[in-house]
């Protein structure tokens, strides 16, 4: 797994998420005074009618009462643009390049919903905030190094935190990057109705936990920025490599603690939409017609061929890697099915099969990341060659069935 090129593996898969947040620079804030929005009317509340109409216009009143009881016509929904990002360590430089090339093309939309897992959580943060943050995205996905993220201390960290590396450097980077200015930008986007969701994994339940980053930023909590940074840390906390992140909460006066890590082992990609995307109660089909779902993979769709005879460790890690590849392809099929049912148009893109990628996604090599970034940028700077079908959905992509006619029989060994 650690030596695989793919992004679907326990360690590789989750690593860069944590680091991406890493670079410390200010972005400048231009936030004017907010206008106070008028309180909208309560949905379904009918306007009052003058009581004299009951006497002077009984027929009109009766018709109005009749129409009030009829089901409301379908609400015309605004088309949405949703972006879903997988993990992939330093391979996420490919997605960073895609986003900047998309900006350069002049066709990149403003995303109504963004979801991210592992390194995708960090790419998603900047994609959600828009082209204003493209420079930050390019900077750390083309210049980041291991020493900027964590420090290996196997003996000390294993004894104290059950990990082999210390994440203090990343904590400092996050404190600088997710600053007051960025928090204000997140609040603005959330108040516009746009949503950013990040996945982590609860260590005890081993299930994904979805965090609404904008809701946290707008919560009014004095520690809102710190909580956003903790979630970002947890999204990148590769089990074994980095320590888990603790979250305390109260239930009926009792205090509990949850431990969260990188969510890549429980989910590779997911879709969560914001307000206005709910399925109508009348089961109206294609209720999101005109909307778009964009799935970006920080890696290839299929595991690479093992060129040598794998030993014990390689057999173990490659099996885990294969399971994560399968999980991602399965979740893409689920996204495709949801798109078909809701009316969204499905788009997906992965690193091309013939592209050279570094063998380890958890080693952050600026030279390798610049190449991946350039591949993504070149693919999107004019017109992105989106795939409109899920994995194994094209002719010839299905797994072949063998009938053993091509197998050579082996003579039994003599005792």
mmCIF file of C-alpha atoms in Angstrom:
data_model
loop_
_atom_site.group_PDB
_atom_site.id
_atom_site.type_symbol
_atom_site.label_atom_id
_atom_site.label_comp_id
_atom_site.label_asym_id
_atom_site.label_seq_id
_atom_site.Cartn_x
_atom_site.Cartn_y
_atom_site.Cartn_z
ATOM 1 C CA UNK A 1 0.000 0.000 0.000
ATOM 2 C CA UNK A 2 2.700 2.469 0.959
ATOM 3 C CA UNK A 3 4.506 1.836 -2.273
ATOM 4 C CA UNK A 4 1.429 1.956 -4.490
ATOM 5 C CA UNK A 5 0.751 4.744 -6.895
ATOM 6 C CA UNK A 6 -2.896 4.861 -6.169
ATOM 7 C CA UNK A 7 -4.570 7.136 -3.812
ATOM 8 C CA UNK A 8 -6.814 4.525 -2.261
ATOM 9 C CA UNK A 9 -4.805 3.149 0.596
ATOM 10 C CA UNK A 10 -4.738 3.573 4.237
ATOM 11 C CA UNK A 11 -1.686 5.738 4.567
ATOM 12 C CA UNK A 12 -1.375 7.336 1.152
ATOM 13 C CA UNK A 13 -4.977 8.069 0.883
ATOM 14 C CA UNK A 14 -5.198 10.283 3.840
ATOM 15 C CA UNK A 15 -1.978 12.046 4.173
ATOM 16 C CA UNK A 16 -2.011 15.350 2.333
ATOM 17 C CA UNK A 17 -5.316 16.437 3.665
ATOM 18 C CA UNK A 18 -3.729 17.585 6.764
ATOM 19 C CA UNK A 19 -0.945 19.412 5.123
ATOM 20 C CA UNK A 20 -2.673 21.252 2.460
ATOM 21 C CA UNK A 21 -3.860 23.772 4.914
ATOM 22 C CA UNK A 22 -0.414 24.376 5.722
ATOM 23 C CA UNK A 23 0.921 27.569 4.246
ATOM 24 C CA UNK A 24 0.998 30.770 6.168
ATOM 25 C CA UNK A 25 0.070 33.930 4.347
ATOM 26 C CA UNK A 26 -2.570 36.555 4.642
ATOM 27 C CA UNK A 27 -5.203 37.029 1.982
ATOM 28 C CA UNK A 28 -6.591 40.417 2.752
ATOM 29 C CA UNK A 29 -10.166 41.043 3.831
ATOM 30 C CA UNK A 30 -12.706 43.308 2.222
ATOM 31 C CA UNK A 31 -15.805 42.814 4.270
ATOM 32 C CA UNK A 32 -18.195 45.721 4.391
ATOM 33 C CA UNK A 33 -21.183 46.181 6.617
ATOM 34 C CA UNK A 34 -23.696 43.377 6.316
ATOM 35 C CA UNK A 35 -27.271 44.221 5.401
ATOM 36 C CA UNK A 36 -29.839 42.793 7.730
ATOM 37 C CA UNK A 37 -32.170 40.573 5.736
ATOM 38 C CA UNK A 38 -35.881 40.814 6.307
ATOM 39 C CA UNK A 39 -37.417 37.842 8.023
ATOM 40 C CA UNK A 40 -39.140 35.712 5.362
ATOM 41 C CA UNK A 41 -42.785 34.756 5.808
ATOM 42 C CA UNK A 42 -43.522 31.408 7.373
ATOM 43 C CA UNK A 43 -43.816 28.808 4.584
ATOM 44 C CA UNK A 44 -47.419 27.890 3.885
ATOM 45 C CA UNK A 45 -48.837 30.799 5.902
ATOM 46 C CA UNK A 46 -51.733 32.351 4.015
ATOM 47 C CA UNK A 47 -52.154 36.120 3.916
ATOM 48 C CA UNK A 48 -55.045 37.451 5.965
ATOM 49 C CA UNK A 49 -58.228 38.461 4.147
ATOM 50 C CA UNK A 50 -60.529 41.334 5.186
ATOM 51 C CA UNK A 51 -63.474 39.910 7.087
ATOM 52 C CA UNK A 52 -65.965 41.917 4.979
ATOM 53 C CA UNK A 53 -65.127 39.749 1.971
ATOM 54 C CA UNK A 54 -66.916 36.897 3.683
ATOM 55 C CA UNK A 55 -70.153 38.855 3.210
ATOM 56 C CA UNK A 56 -69.623 40.909 0.085
ATOM 57 C CA UNK A 57 -67.738 38.312 -2.002
ATOM 58 C CA UNK A 58 -68.673 34.866 -0.715
ATOM 59 C CA UNK A 59 -68.027 33.112 -4.048
ATOM 60 C CA UNK A 60 -64.497 34.470 -4.373
ATOM 61 C CA UNK A 61 -63.775 33.611 -0.749
ATOM 62 C CA UNK A 62 -65.039 30.064 -1.195
ATOM 63 C CA UNK A 63 -62.898 29.545 -4.292
ATOM 64 C CA UNK A 64 -59.862 30.932 -2.498
ATOM 65 C CA UNK A 65 -60.433 28.569 0.396
ATOM 66 C CA UNK A 66 -60.726 25.684 -2.048
ATOM 67 C CA UNK A 67 -57.483 26.567 -3.808
ATOM 68 C CA UNK A 68 -55.715 26.977 -0.455
ATOM 69 C CA UNK A 69 -56.351 23.280 0.202
ATOM 70 C CA UNK A 70 -54.851 22.124 -3.076
ATOM 71 C CA UNK A 71 -51.197 20.992 -3.114
ATOM 72 C CA UNK A 72 -48.796 23.739 -4.037
ATOM 73 C CA UNK A 73 -47.342 23.569 -7.545
ATOM 74 C CA UNK A 74 -43.765 22.313 -7.785
ATOM 75 C CA UNK A 75 -41.266 24.968 -6.759
ATOM 76 C CA UNK A 76 -38.864 25.946 -9.471
ATOM 77 C CA UNK A 77 -35.425 25.168 -8.099
ATOM 78 C CA UNK A 78 -32.194 26.907 -8.835
ATOM 79 C CA UNK A 79 -29.718 24.638 -10.680
ATOM 80 C CA UNK A 80 -26.881 23.650 -8.341
ATOM 81 C CA UNK A 81 -23.199 22.954 -8.883
ATOM 82 C CA UNK A 82 -21.713 20.378 -6.501
ATOM 83 C CA UNK A 83 -18.046 19.384 -6.256
ATOM 84 C CA UNK A 84 -16.963 16.142 -4.551
ATOM 85 C CA UNK A 85 -13.269 15.516 -3.880
ATOM 86 C CA UNK A 86 -11.499 12.312 -2.889
ATOM 87 C CA UNK A 87 -8.307 11.999 -0.871
ATOM 88 C CA UNK A 88 -4.957 11.119 -2.367
ATOM 89 C CA UNK A 89 -2.070 12.725 -0.496
ATOM 90 C CA UNK A 90 0.280 14.572 -2.790
ATOM 91 C CA UNK A 91 -1.741 13.316 -5.776
ATOM 92 C CA UNK A 92 -4.276 16.011 -4.854
ATOM 93 C CA UNK A 93 -1.932 18.371 -6.721
ATOM 94 C CA UNK A 94 -3.716 17.040 -9.829
ATOM 95 C CA UNK A 95 -7.054 18.378 -8.556
ATOM 96 C CA UNK A 96 -5.452 21.685 -7.614
ATOM 97 C CA UNK A 97 -4.224 22.003 -11.191
ATOM 98 C CA UNK A 98 -7.677 21.135 -12.515
ATOM 99 C CA UNK A 99 -9.262 23.908 -10.475
ATOM 100 C CA UNK A 100 -6.750 26.567 -11.530
ATOM 101 C CA UNK A 101 -6.997 25.558 -15.173
ATOM 102 C CA UNK A 102 -10.769 25.695 -14.857
ATOM 103 C CA UNK A 103 -10.478 29.230 -13.525
ATOM 104 C CA UNK A 104 -8.193 30.159 -16.430
ATOM 105 C CA UNK A 105 -10.761 28.844 -18.911
ATOM 106 C CA UNK A 106 -13.350 31.278 -17.584
ATOM 107 C CA UNK A 107 -15.873 28.441 -17.214
ATOM 108 C CA UNK A 108 -15.446 27.501 -13.555
ATOM 109 C CA UNK A 109 -18.728 27.879 -11.651
ATOM 110 C CA UNK A 110 -19.284 28.971 -8.078
ATOM 111 C CA UNK A 111 -19.930 25.764 -6.156
ATOM 112 C CA UNK A 112 -23.131 25.542 -4.147
ATOM 113 C CA UNK A 113 -21.873 22.484 -2.275
ATOM 114 C CA UNK A 114 -18.361 21.090 -1.821
ATOM 115 C CA UNK A 115 -17.428 17.872 -0.036
ATOM 116 C CA UNK A 116 -13.969 16.574 0.751
ATOM 117 C CA UNK A 117 -12.240 13.570 2.282
ATOM 118 C CA UNK A 118 -8.621 13.537 3.480
ATOM 119 C CA UNK A 119 -6.533 15.761 1.168
ATOM 120 C CA UNK A 120 -9.804 16.562 -0.610
ATOM 121 C CA UNK A 121 -10.955 18.320 2.558
ATOM 122 C CA UNK A 122 -8.186 20.880 2.123
ATOM 123 C CA UNK A 123 -8.569 21.247 -1.626
ATOM 124 C CA UNK A 124 -12.305 21.585 -0.991
ATOM 125 C CA UNK A 125 -11.822 24.444 1.442
ATOM 126 C CA UNK A 126 -10.112 26.568 -1.188
ATOM 127 C CA UNK A 127 -12.382 25.433 -4.015
ATOM 128 C CA UNK A 128 -15.366 26.439 -1.875
ATOM 129 C CA UNK A 129 -13.952 29.927 -1.284
ATOM 130 C CA UNK A 130 -13.378 30.458 -4.994
ATOM 131 C CA UNK A 131 -10.611 31.726 -7.307
ATOM 132 C CA UNK A 132 -9.560 34.291 -4.687
ATOM 133 C CA UNK A 133 -7.728 31.408 -3.008
ATOM 134 C CA UNK A 134 -6.209 29.855 -6.148
ATOM 135 C CA UNK A 135 -2.792 31.247 -5.293
ATOM 136 C CA UNK A 136 -2.803 29.547 -1.902
ATOM 137 C CA UNK A 137 -3.949 26.286 -3.451
ATOM 138 C CA UNK A 138 -1.164 26.322 -6.031
ATOM 139 C CA UNK A 139 1.483 27.367 -3.517
ATOM 140 C CA UNK A 140 1.263 24.490 -1.108
ATOM 141 C CA UNK A 141 0.378 21.824 -3.687
ATOM 142 C CA UNK A 142 3.532 22.633 -5.634
ATOM 143 C CA UNK A 143 5.958 23.581 -2.849
ATOM 144 C CA UNK A 144 4.972 21.561 0.238
ATOM 145 C CA UNK A 145 7.527 19.208 1.797
ATOM 146 C CA UNK A 146 7.369 16.599 4.534
ATOM 147 C CA UNK A 147 9.260 18.811 6.959
ATOM 148 C CA UNK A 148 6.562 21.486 6.600
ATOM 149 C CA UNK A 149 3.900 19.090 7.865
ATOM 150 C CA UNK A 150 5.122 16.764 10.567
ATOM 151 C CA UNK A 151 8.203 15.487 12.335
ATOM 152 C CA UNK A 152 8.977 11.783 12.682
ATOM 153 C CA UNK A 153 9.498 10.775 16.318
ATOM 154 C CA UNK A 154 8.590 7.070 16.372
ATOM 155 C CA UNK A 155 9.601 6.121 19.900
ATOM 156 C CA UNK A 156 8.305 9.197 21.709
ATOM 157 C CA UNK A 157 5.046 9.497 19.744
ATOM 158 C CA UNK A 158 4.246 5.778 19.882
ATOM 159 C CA UNK A 159 4.505 5.800 23.651
ATOM 160 C CA UNK A 160 2.485 8.988 24.134
ATOM 161 C CA UNK A 161 0.027 9.148 21.223
ATOM 162 C CA UNK A 162 0.072 5.832 19.370
ATOM 163 C CA UNK A 163 1.573 7.404 16.249
ATOM 164 C CA UNK A 164 5.013 7.780 14.699
ATOM 165 C CA UNK A 165 4.984 11.490 13.798
ATOM 166 C CA UNK A 166 4.348 14.742 15.651
ATOM 167 C CA UNK A 167 1.792 17.102 14.029
ATOM 168 C CA UNK A 168 2.771 20.343 15.824
ATOM 169 C CA UNK A 169 4.122 21.907 12.631
ATOM 170 C CA UNK A 170 0.834 21.398 10.884
ATOM 171 C CA UNK A 171 -1.059 22.855 13.840
ATOM 172 C CA UNK A 172 0.961 26.056 13.549
ATOM 173 C CA UNK A 173 0.393 26.216 9.810
ATOM 174 C CA UNK A 174 -3.338 25.769 10.293
ATOM 175 C CA UNK A 175 -3.418 28.522 12.884
ATOM 176 C CA UNK A 176 -1.921 30.893 10.329
ATOM 177 C CA UNK A 177 -3.907 29.721 7.314
ATOM 178 C CA UNK A 178 -7.375 29.399 8.840
ATOM 179 C CA UNK A 179 -7.343 32.915 10.196
ATOM 180 C CA UNK A 180 -9.964 35.558 10.894
ATOM 181 C CA UNK A 181 -10.076 36.631 7.264
ATOM 182 C CA UNK A 182 -10.707 33.096 6.011
ATOM 183 C CA UNK A 183 -13.362 32.546 8.662
ATOM 184 C CA UNK A 184 -15.188 35.656 7.456
ATOM 185 C CA UNK A 185 -15.065 34.360 3.881
ATOM 186 C CA UNK A 186 -16.478 31.009 5.021
ATOM 187 C CA UNK A 187 -19.258 32.815 6.892
ATOM 188 C CA UNK A 188 -20.119 34.912 3.821
ATOM 189 C CA UNK A 189 -20.324 31.816 1.599
ATOM 190 C CA UNK A 190 -22.469 29.952 4.138
ATOM 191 C CA UNK A 191 -24.840 32.909 4.502
ATOM 192 C CA UNK A 192 -25.252 32.900 0.715
ATOM 193 C CA UNK A 193 -26.659 29.381 1.047
ATOM 194 C CA UNK A 194 -23.524 27.539 -0.098
ATOM 195 C CA UNK A 195 -22.206 24.593 1.920
ATOM 196 C CA UNK A 196 -18.848 22.948 2.694
ATOM 197 C CA UNK A 197 -18.787 19.451 4.213
ATOM 198 C CA UNK A 198 -15.749 17.537 5.477
ATOM 199 C CA UNK A 199 -15.603 13.866 6.476
ATOM 200 C CA UNK A 200 -13.637 12.349 9.351
ATOM 201 C CA UNK A 201 -13.913 8.896 10.916
ATOM 202 C CA UNK A 202 -14.996 8.232 14.499
ATOM 203 C CA UNK A 203 -12.466 5.702 15.774
ATOM 204 C CA UNK A 204 -14.923 3.861 18.013
ATOM 205 C CA UNK A 205 -17.827 3.573 15.585
ATOM 206 C CA UNK A 206 -15.536 3.327 12.522
ATOM 207 C CA UNK A 207 -18.121 5.309 10.609
ATOM 208 C CA UNK A 208 -17.783 8.610 8.759
ATOM 209 C CA UNK A 209 -18.703 11.816 10.546
ATOM 210 C CA UNK A 210 -19.769 14.725 8.329
ATOM 211 C CA UNK A 211 -18.953 18.245 9.517
ATOM 212 C CA UNK A 212 -20.709 21.381 8.220
ATOM 213 C CA UNK A 213 -17.782 23.813 8.202
ATOM 214 C CA UNK A 214 -19.859 26.876 7.351
ATOM 215 C CA UNK A 215 -22.324 26.171 10.147
ATOM 216 C CA UNK A 216 -19.424 25.937 12.612
ATOM 217 C CA UNK A 217 -17.997 29.235 11.336
ATOM 218 C CA UNK A 218 -21.391 30.932 11.733
ATOM 219 C CA UNK A 219 -22.218 29.339 15.092
ATOM 220 C CA UNK A 220 -21.122 32.297 17.198
ATOM 221 C CA UNK A 221 -18.942 30.012 19.295
ATOM 222 C CA UNK A 222 -15.875 31.812 20.646
ATOM 223 C CA UNK A 223 -13.808 28.789 19.585
ATOM 224 C CA UNK A 224 -15.317 28.465 16.093
ATOM 225 C CA UNK A 225 -11.993 29.009 14.284
ATOM 226 C CA UNK A 226 -10.230 26.554 16.571
ATOM 227 C CA UNK A 227 -12.941 23.963 15.931
ATOM 228 C CA UNK A 228 -12.603 24.376 12.142
ATOM 229 C CA UNK A 229 -8.853 23.852 12.527
ATOM 230 C CA UNK A 230 -9.403 20.743 14.667
ATOM 231 C CA UNK A 231 -11.732 19.244 12.077
ATOM 232 C CA UNK A 232 -9.128 19.975 9.389
ATOM 233 C CA UNK A 233 -6.489 18.269 11.540
ATOM 234 C CA UNK A 234 -8.708 15.238 12.061
ATOM 235 C CA UNK A 235 -9.439 15.000 8.321
ATOM 236 C CA UNK A 236 -5.685 14.550 7.835
ATOM 237 C CA UNK A 237 -4.841 12.415 10.848
ATOM 238 C CA UNK A 238 -3.709 9.195 9.200
ATOM 239 C CA UNK A 239 -4.063 6.418 11.784
ATOM 240 C CA UNK A 240 -0.639 5.247 12.867
ATOM 241 C CA UNK A 241 1.172 8.139 11.231
ATOM 242 C CA UNK A 242 -0.473 10.980 13.176
ATOM 243 C CA UNK A 243 -2.365 10.987 16.477
ATOM 244 C CA UNK A 244 -6.151 11.161 16.506
ATOM 245 C CA UNK A 245 -7.944 14.421 17.345
ATOM 246 C CA UNK A 246 -10.185 14.583 20.433
ATOM 247 C CA UNK A 247 -13.590 16.274 20.546
ATOM 248 C CA UNK A 248 -15.431 16.692 23.850
ATOM 249 C CA UNK A 249 -19.194 17.094 24.098
ATOM 250 C CA UNK A 250 -21.935 17.067 26.747
ATOM 251 C CA UNK A 251 -25.048 14.909 26.835
ATOM 252 C CA UNK A 252 -27.467 15.395 29.739
ATOM 253 C CA UNK A 253 -24.737 16.924 31.842
ATOM 254 C CA UNK A 254 -22.253 14.136 31.181
ATOM 255 C CA UNK A 255 -19.025 14.779 29.291
ATOM 256 C CA UNK A 256 -17.858 12.404 26.579
ATOM 257 C CA UNK A 257 -14.819 12.319 24.292
ATOM 258 C CA UNK A 258 -14.674 11.192 20.668
ATOM 259 C CA UNK A 259 -11.471 10.406 18.781
ATOM 260 C CA UNK A 260 -11.473 11.270 15.082
ATOM 261 C CA UNK A 261 -9.048 10.472 12.265
ATOM 262 C CA UNK A 262 -8.826 10.728 8.482
ATOM 263 C CA UNK A 263 -12.145 9.557 7.043
ATOM 264 C CA UNK A 264 -10.692 7.830 3.970
ATOM 265 C CA UNK A 265 -10.996 4.307 5.377
ATOM 266 C CA UNK A 266 -14.765 4.682 5.858
ATOM 267 C CA UNK A 267 -15.655 6.779 2.821
ATOM 268 C CA UNK A 268 -13.704 7.835 -0.248
ATOM 269 C CA UNK A 269 -16.164 10.422 -1.536
ATOM 270 C CA UNK A 270 -19.671 11.574 -0.679
ATOM 271 C CA UNK A 271 -22.347 14.054 -1.676
ATOM 272 C CA UNK A 272 -24.195 16.366 0.681
ATOM 273 C CA UNK A 273 -26.250 19.293 -0.605
ATOM 274 C CA UNK A 274 -27.441 22.487 1.026
ATOM 275 C CA UNK A 275 -30.838 24.207 1.287
ATOM 276 C CA UNK A 276 -33.117 24.035 -1.725
ATOM 277 C CA UNK A 277 -31.994 20.571 -2.808
ATOM 278 C CA UNK A 278 -34.366 18.460 -0.715
ATOM 279 C CA UNK A 279 -36.487 15.896 -2.503
ATOM 280 C CA UNK A 280 -40.106 17.125 -2.731
ATOM 281 C CA UNK A 281 -42.723 15.381 -0.603
ATOM 282 C CA UNK A 282 -44.732 14.568 -3.722
ATOM 283 C CA UNK A 283 -41.790 12.506 -5.031
ATOM 284 C CA UNK A 284 -41.385 14.807 -7.992
ATOM 285 C CA UNK A 285 -38.853 13.131 -10.335
ATOM 286 C CA UNK A 286 -35.730 14.878 -11.572
ATOM 287 C CA UNK A 287 -36.147 17.597 -8.941
ATOM 288 C CA UNK A 288 -32.560 18.785 -9.480
ATOM 289 C CA UNK A 289 -32.808 18.965 -13.260
ATOM 290 C CA UNK A 290 -30.222 21.342 -14.694
ATOM 291 C CA UNK A 291 -27.807 20.853 -11.789
ATOM 292 C CA UNK A 292 -24.271 19.474 -12.103
ATOM 293 C CA UNK A 293 -22.227 17.065 -10.017
ATOM 294 C CA UNK A 294 -18.457 17.173 -10.503
ATOM 295 C CA UNK A 295 -16.392 14.314 -9.025
ATOM 296 C CA UNK A 296 -12.609 14.758 -8.981
ATOM 297 C CA UNK A 297 -10.361 11.817 -8.130
ATOM 298 C CA UNK A 298 -6.883 12.485 -6.745
ATOM 299 C CA UNK A 299 -5.563 9.336 -8.353
ATOM 300 C CA UNK A 300 -6.388 6.779 -11.017
ATOM 301 C CA UNK A 301 -9.567 4.719 -11.205
ATOM 302 C CA UNK A 302 -7.849 1.334 -11.153
ATOM 303 C CA UNK A 303 -4.932 -0.004 -9.108
ATOM 304 C CA UNK A 304 -1.620 -0.255 -10.922
ATOM 305 C CA UNK A 305 -0.105 -3.556 -11.971
ATOM 306 C CA UNK A 306 2.390 -4.972 -9.474
ATOM 307 C CA UNK A 307 5.560 -5.453 -11.475
ATOM 308 C CA UNK A 308 7.351 -7.673 -9.001
ATOM 309 C CA UNK A 309 6.477 -10.691 -6.877
ATOM 310 C CA UNK A 310 4.967 -9.181 -3.712
ATOM 311 C CA UNK A 311 6.218 -10.345 -0.334
ATOM 312 C CA UNK A 312 4.184 -10.588 2.852
ATOM 313 C CA UNK A 313 3.937 -6.840 3.592
ATOM 314 C CA UNK A 314 3.264 -5.955 -0.033
ATOM 315 C CA UNK A 315 0.502 -8.567 -0.256
ATOM 316 C CA UNK A 316 -1.162 -7.122 2.832
ATOM 317 C CA UNK A 317 -0.928 -3.479 1.824
ATOM 318 C CA UNK A 318 -1.914 -4.112 -1.792
ATOM 319 C CA UNK A 319 -5.037 -5.946 -0.630
ATOM 320 C CA UNK A 320 -6.048 -2.974 1.526
ATOM 321 C CA UNK A 321 -5.320 -0.676 -1.399
ATOM 322 C CA UNK A 322 -7.517 -2.790 -3.702
ATOM 323 C CA UNK A 323 -10.373 -2.581 -1.176
ATOM 324 C CA UNK A 324 -10.151 1.214 -1.114
ATOM 325 C CA UNK A 325 -10.112 1.376 -4.916
ATOM 326 C CA UNK A 326 -13.265 -0.735 -4.935
ATOM 327 C CA UNK A 327 -14.876 1.479 -2.287
ATOM 328 C CA UNK A 328 -14.271 4.585 -4.370
ATOM 329 C CA UNK A 329 -15.621 3.034 -7.570
ATOM 330 C CA UNK A 330 -18.685 1.813 -5.687
ATOM 331 C CA UNK A 331 -19.330 5.261 -4.241
ATOM 332 C CA UNK A 332 -18.966 6.819 -7.685
ATOM 333 C CA UNK A 333 -21.636 4.414 -8.906
ATOM 334 C CA UNK A 334 -23.860 5.617 -6.067
ATOM 335 C CA UNK A 335 -23.280 9.232 -7.077
ATOM 336 C CA UNK A 336 -24.105 8.360 -10.663
ATOM 337 C CA UNK A 337 -27.337 6.659 -9.586
ATOM 338 C CA UNK A 338 -28.341 9.665 -7.486
ATOM 339 C CA UNK A 339 -27.578 11.979 -10.404
ATOM 340 C CA UNK A 340 -29.770 9.894 -12.712
ATOM 341 C CA UNK A 341 -32.666 9.888 -10.233
ATOM 342 C CA UNK A 342 -32.466 13.573 -9.316
ATOM 343 C CA UNK A 343 -31.734 15.016 -12.750
ATOM 344 C CA UNK A 344 -28.200 16.173 -11.999
ATOM 345 C CA UNK A 345 -25.655 15.797 -14.773
ATOM 346 C CA UNK A 346 -22.790 13.528 -13.680
ATOM 347 C CA UNK A 347 -19.190 14.514 -14.461
ATOM 348 C CA UNK A 348 -16.038 12.824 -13.217
ATOM 349 C CA UNK A 349 -12.329 12.984 -13.886
ATOM 350 C CA UNK A 350 -9.279 11.033 -12.667
ATOM 351 C CA UNK A 351 -5.567 11.045 -13.377
ATOM 352 C CA UNK A 352 -5.086 9.495 -16.852
ATOM 353 C CA UNK A 353 -3.948 5.873 -16.881
ATOM 354 C CA UNK A 354 -0.849 6.678 -18.906
ATOM 355 C CA UNK A 355 0.316 9.481 -16.588
ATOM 356 C CA UNK A 356 3.379 8.868 -14.441
ATOM 357 C CA UNK A 357 2.745 9.343 -10.741
ATOM 358 C CA UNK A 358 5.132 9.040 -7.792
ATOM 359 C CA UNK A 359 5.042 5.647 -6.053
ATOM 360 C CA UNK A 360 4.088 7.022 -2.644
ATOM 361 C CA UNK A 361 1.316 9.512 -2.030
ATOM 362 C CA UNK A 362 2.481 10.344 1.499
ATOM 363 C CA UNK A 363 5.894 11.664 0.510
ATOM 364 C CA UNK A 364 5.467 15.289 -0.459
ATOM 365 C CA UNK A 365 7.848 15.962 -3.297
ATOM 366 C CA UNK A 366 7.494 19.444 -4.877
ATOM 367 C CA UNK A 367 8.958 18.207 -8.151
ATOM 368 C CA UNK A 368 6.399 15.395 -8.432
ATOM 369 C CA UNK A 369 3.544 17.634 -7.323
ATOM 370 C CA UNK A 370 4.391 20.244 -9.937
ATOM 371 C CA UNK A 371 4.112 17.560 -12.633
ATOM 372 C CA UNK A 372 0.737 16.402 -11.324
ATOM 373 C CA UNK A 373 -0.435 20.003 -11.063
ATOM 374 C CA UNK A 374 0.616 20.624 -14.681
ATOM 375 C CA UNK A 375 -1.296 17.540 -15.886
ATOM 376 C CA UNK A 376 -4.474 18.798 -14.224
ATOM 377 C CA UNK A 377 -3.999 22.360 -15.409
ATOM 378 C CA UNK A 378 -3.413 21.337 -19.035
ATOM 379 C CA UNK A 379 -6.526 19.146 -18.989
ATOM 380 C CA UNK A 380 -8.790 21.988 -17.862
ATOM 381 C CA UNK A 381 -7.364 25.244 -19.208
ATOM 382 C CA UNK A 382 -9.552 25.075 -22.309
ATOM 383 C CA UNK A 383 -12.298 22.464 -21.985
ATOM 384 C CA UNK A 384 -12.322 19.693 -19.389
ATOM 385 C CA UNK A 385 -12.719 16.198 -20.906
ATOM 386 C CA UNK A 386 -15.276 15.083 -18.322
ATOM 387 C CA UNK A 387 -16.311 11.471 -18.195
ATOM 388 C CA UNK A 388 -20.120 11.256 -18.065
ATOM 389 C CA UNK A 389 -20.384 7.614 -17.009
ATOM 390 C CA UNK A 390 -19.301 5.790 -13.839
ATOM 391 C CA UNK A 391 -16.323 3.406 -13.636
ATOM 392 C CA UNK A 392 -16.852 0.192 -15.628
ATOM 393 C CA UNK A 393 -19.704 1.942 -17.436
ATOM 394 C CA UNK A 394 -18.124 2.044 -20.883
ATOM 395 C CA UNK A 395 -18.035 -0.726 -23.459
ATOM 396 C CA UNK A 396 -15.044 -2.961 -22.869
ATOM 397 C CA UNK A 397 -14.480 -1.840 -19.278
ATOM 398 C CA UNK A 398 -16.343 -4.708 -17.661
ATOM 399 C CA UNK A 399 -14.288 -7.405 -15.971
ATOM 400 C CA UNK A 400 -13.825 -10.306 -18.401
ATOM 401 C CA UNK A 401 -15.183 -13.774 -17.686
ATOM 402 C CA UNK A 402 -12.648 -16.574 -18.017
ATOM 403 C CA UNK A 403 -13.657 -20.019 -19.237
ATOM 404 C CA UNK A 404 -10.205 -21.527 -18.633
ATOM 405 C CA UNK A 405 -9.624 -22.296 -22.316
ATOM 406 C CA UNK A 406 -6.443 -20.239 -22.182
ATOM 407 C CA UNK A 407 -5.058 -21.921 -19.069
ATOM 408 C CA UNK A 408 -2.258 -24.446 -19.371
ATOM 409 C CA UNK A 409 -2.803 -27.560 -17.250
ATOM 410 C CA UNK A 410 -0.064 -28.282 -14.724
ATOM 411 C CA UNK A 411 1.060 -31.833 -14.253
ATOM 412 C CA UNK A 412 0.888 -33.052 -10.653
ATOM 413 C CA UNK A 413 4.196 -33.196 -8.875
ATOM 414 C CA UNK A 414 5.627 -36.629 -8.220
ATOM 415 C CA UNK A 415 5.887 -37.579 -4.561
#
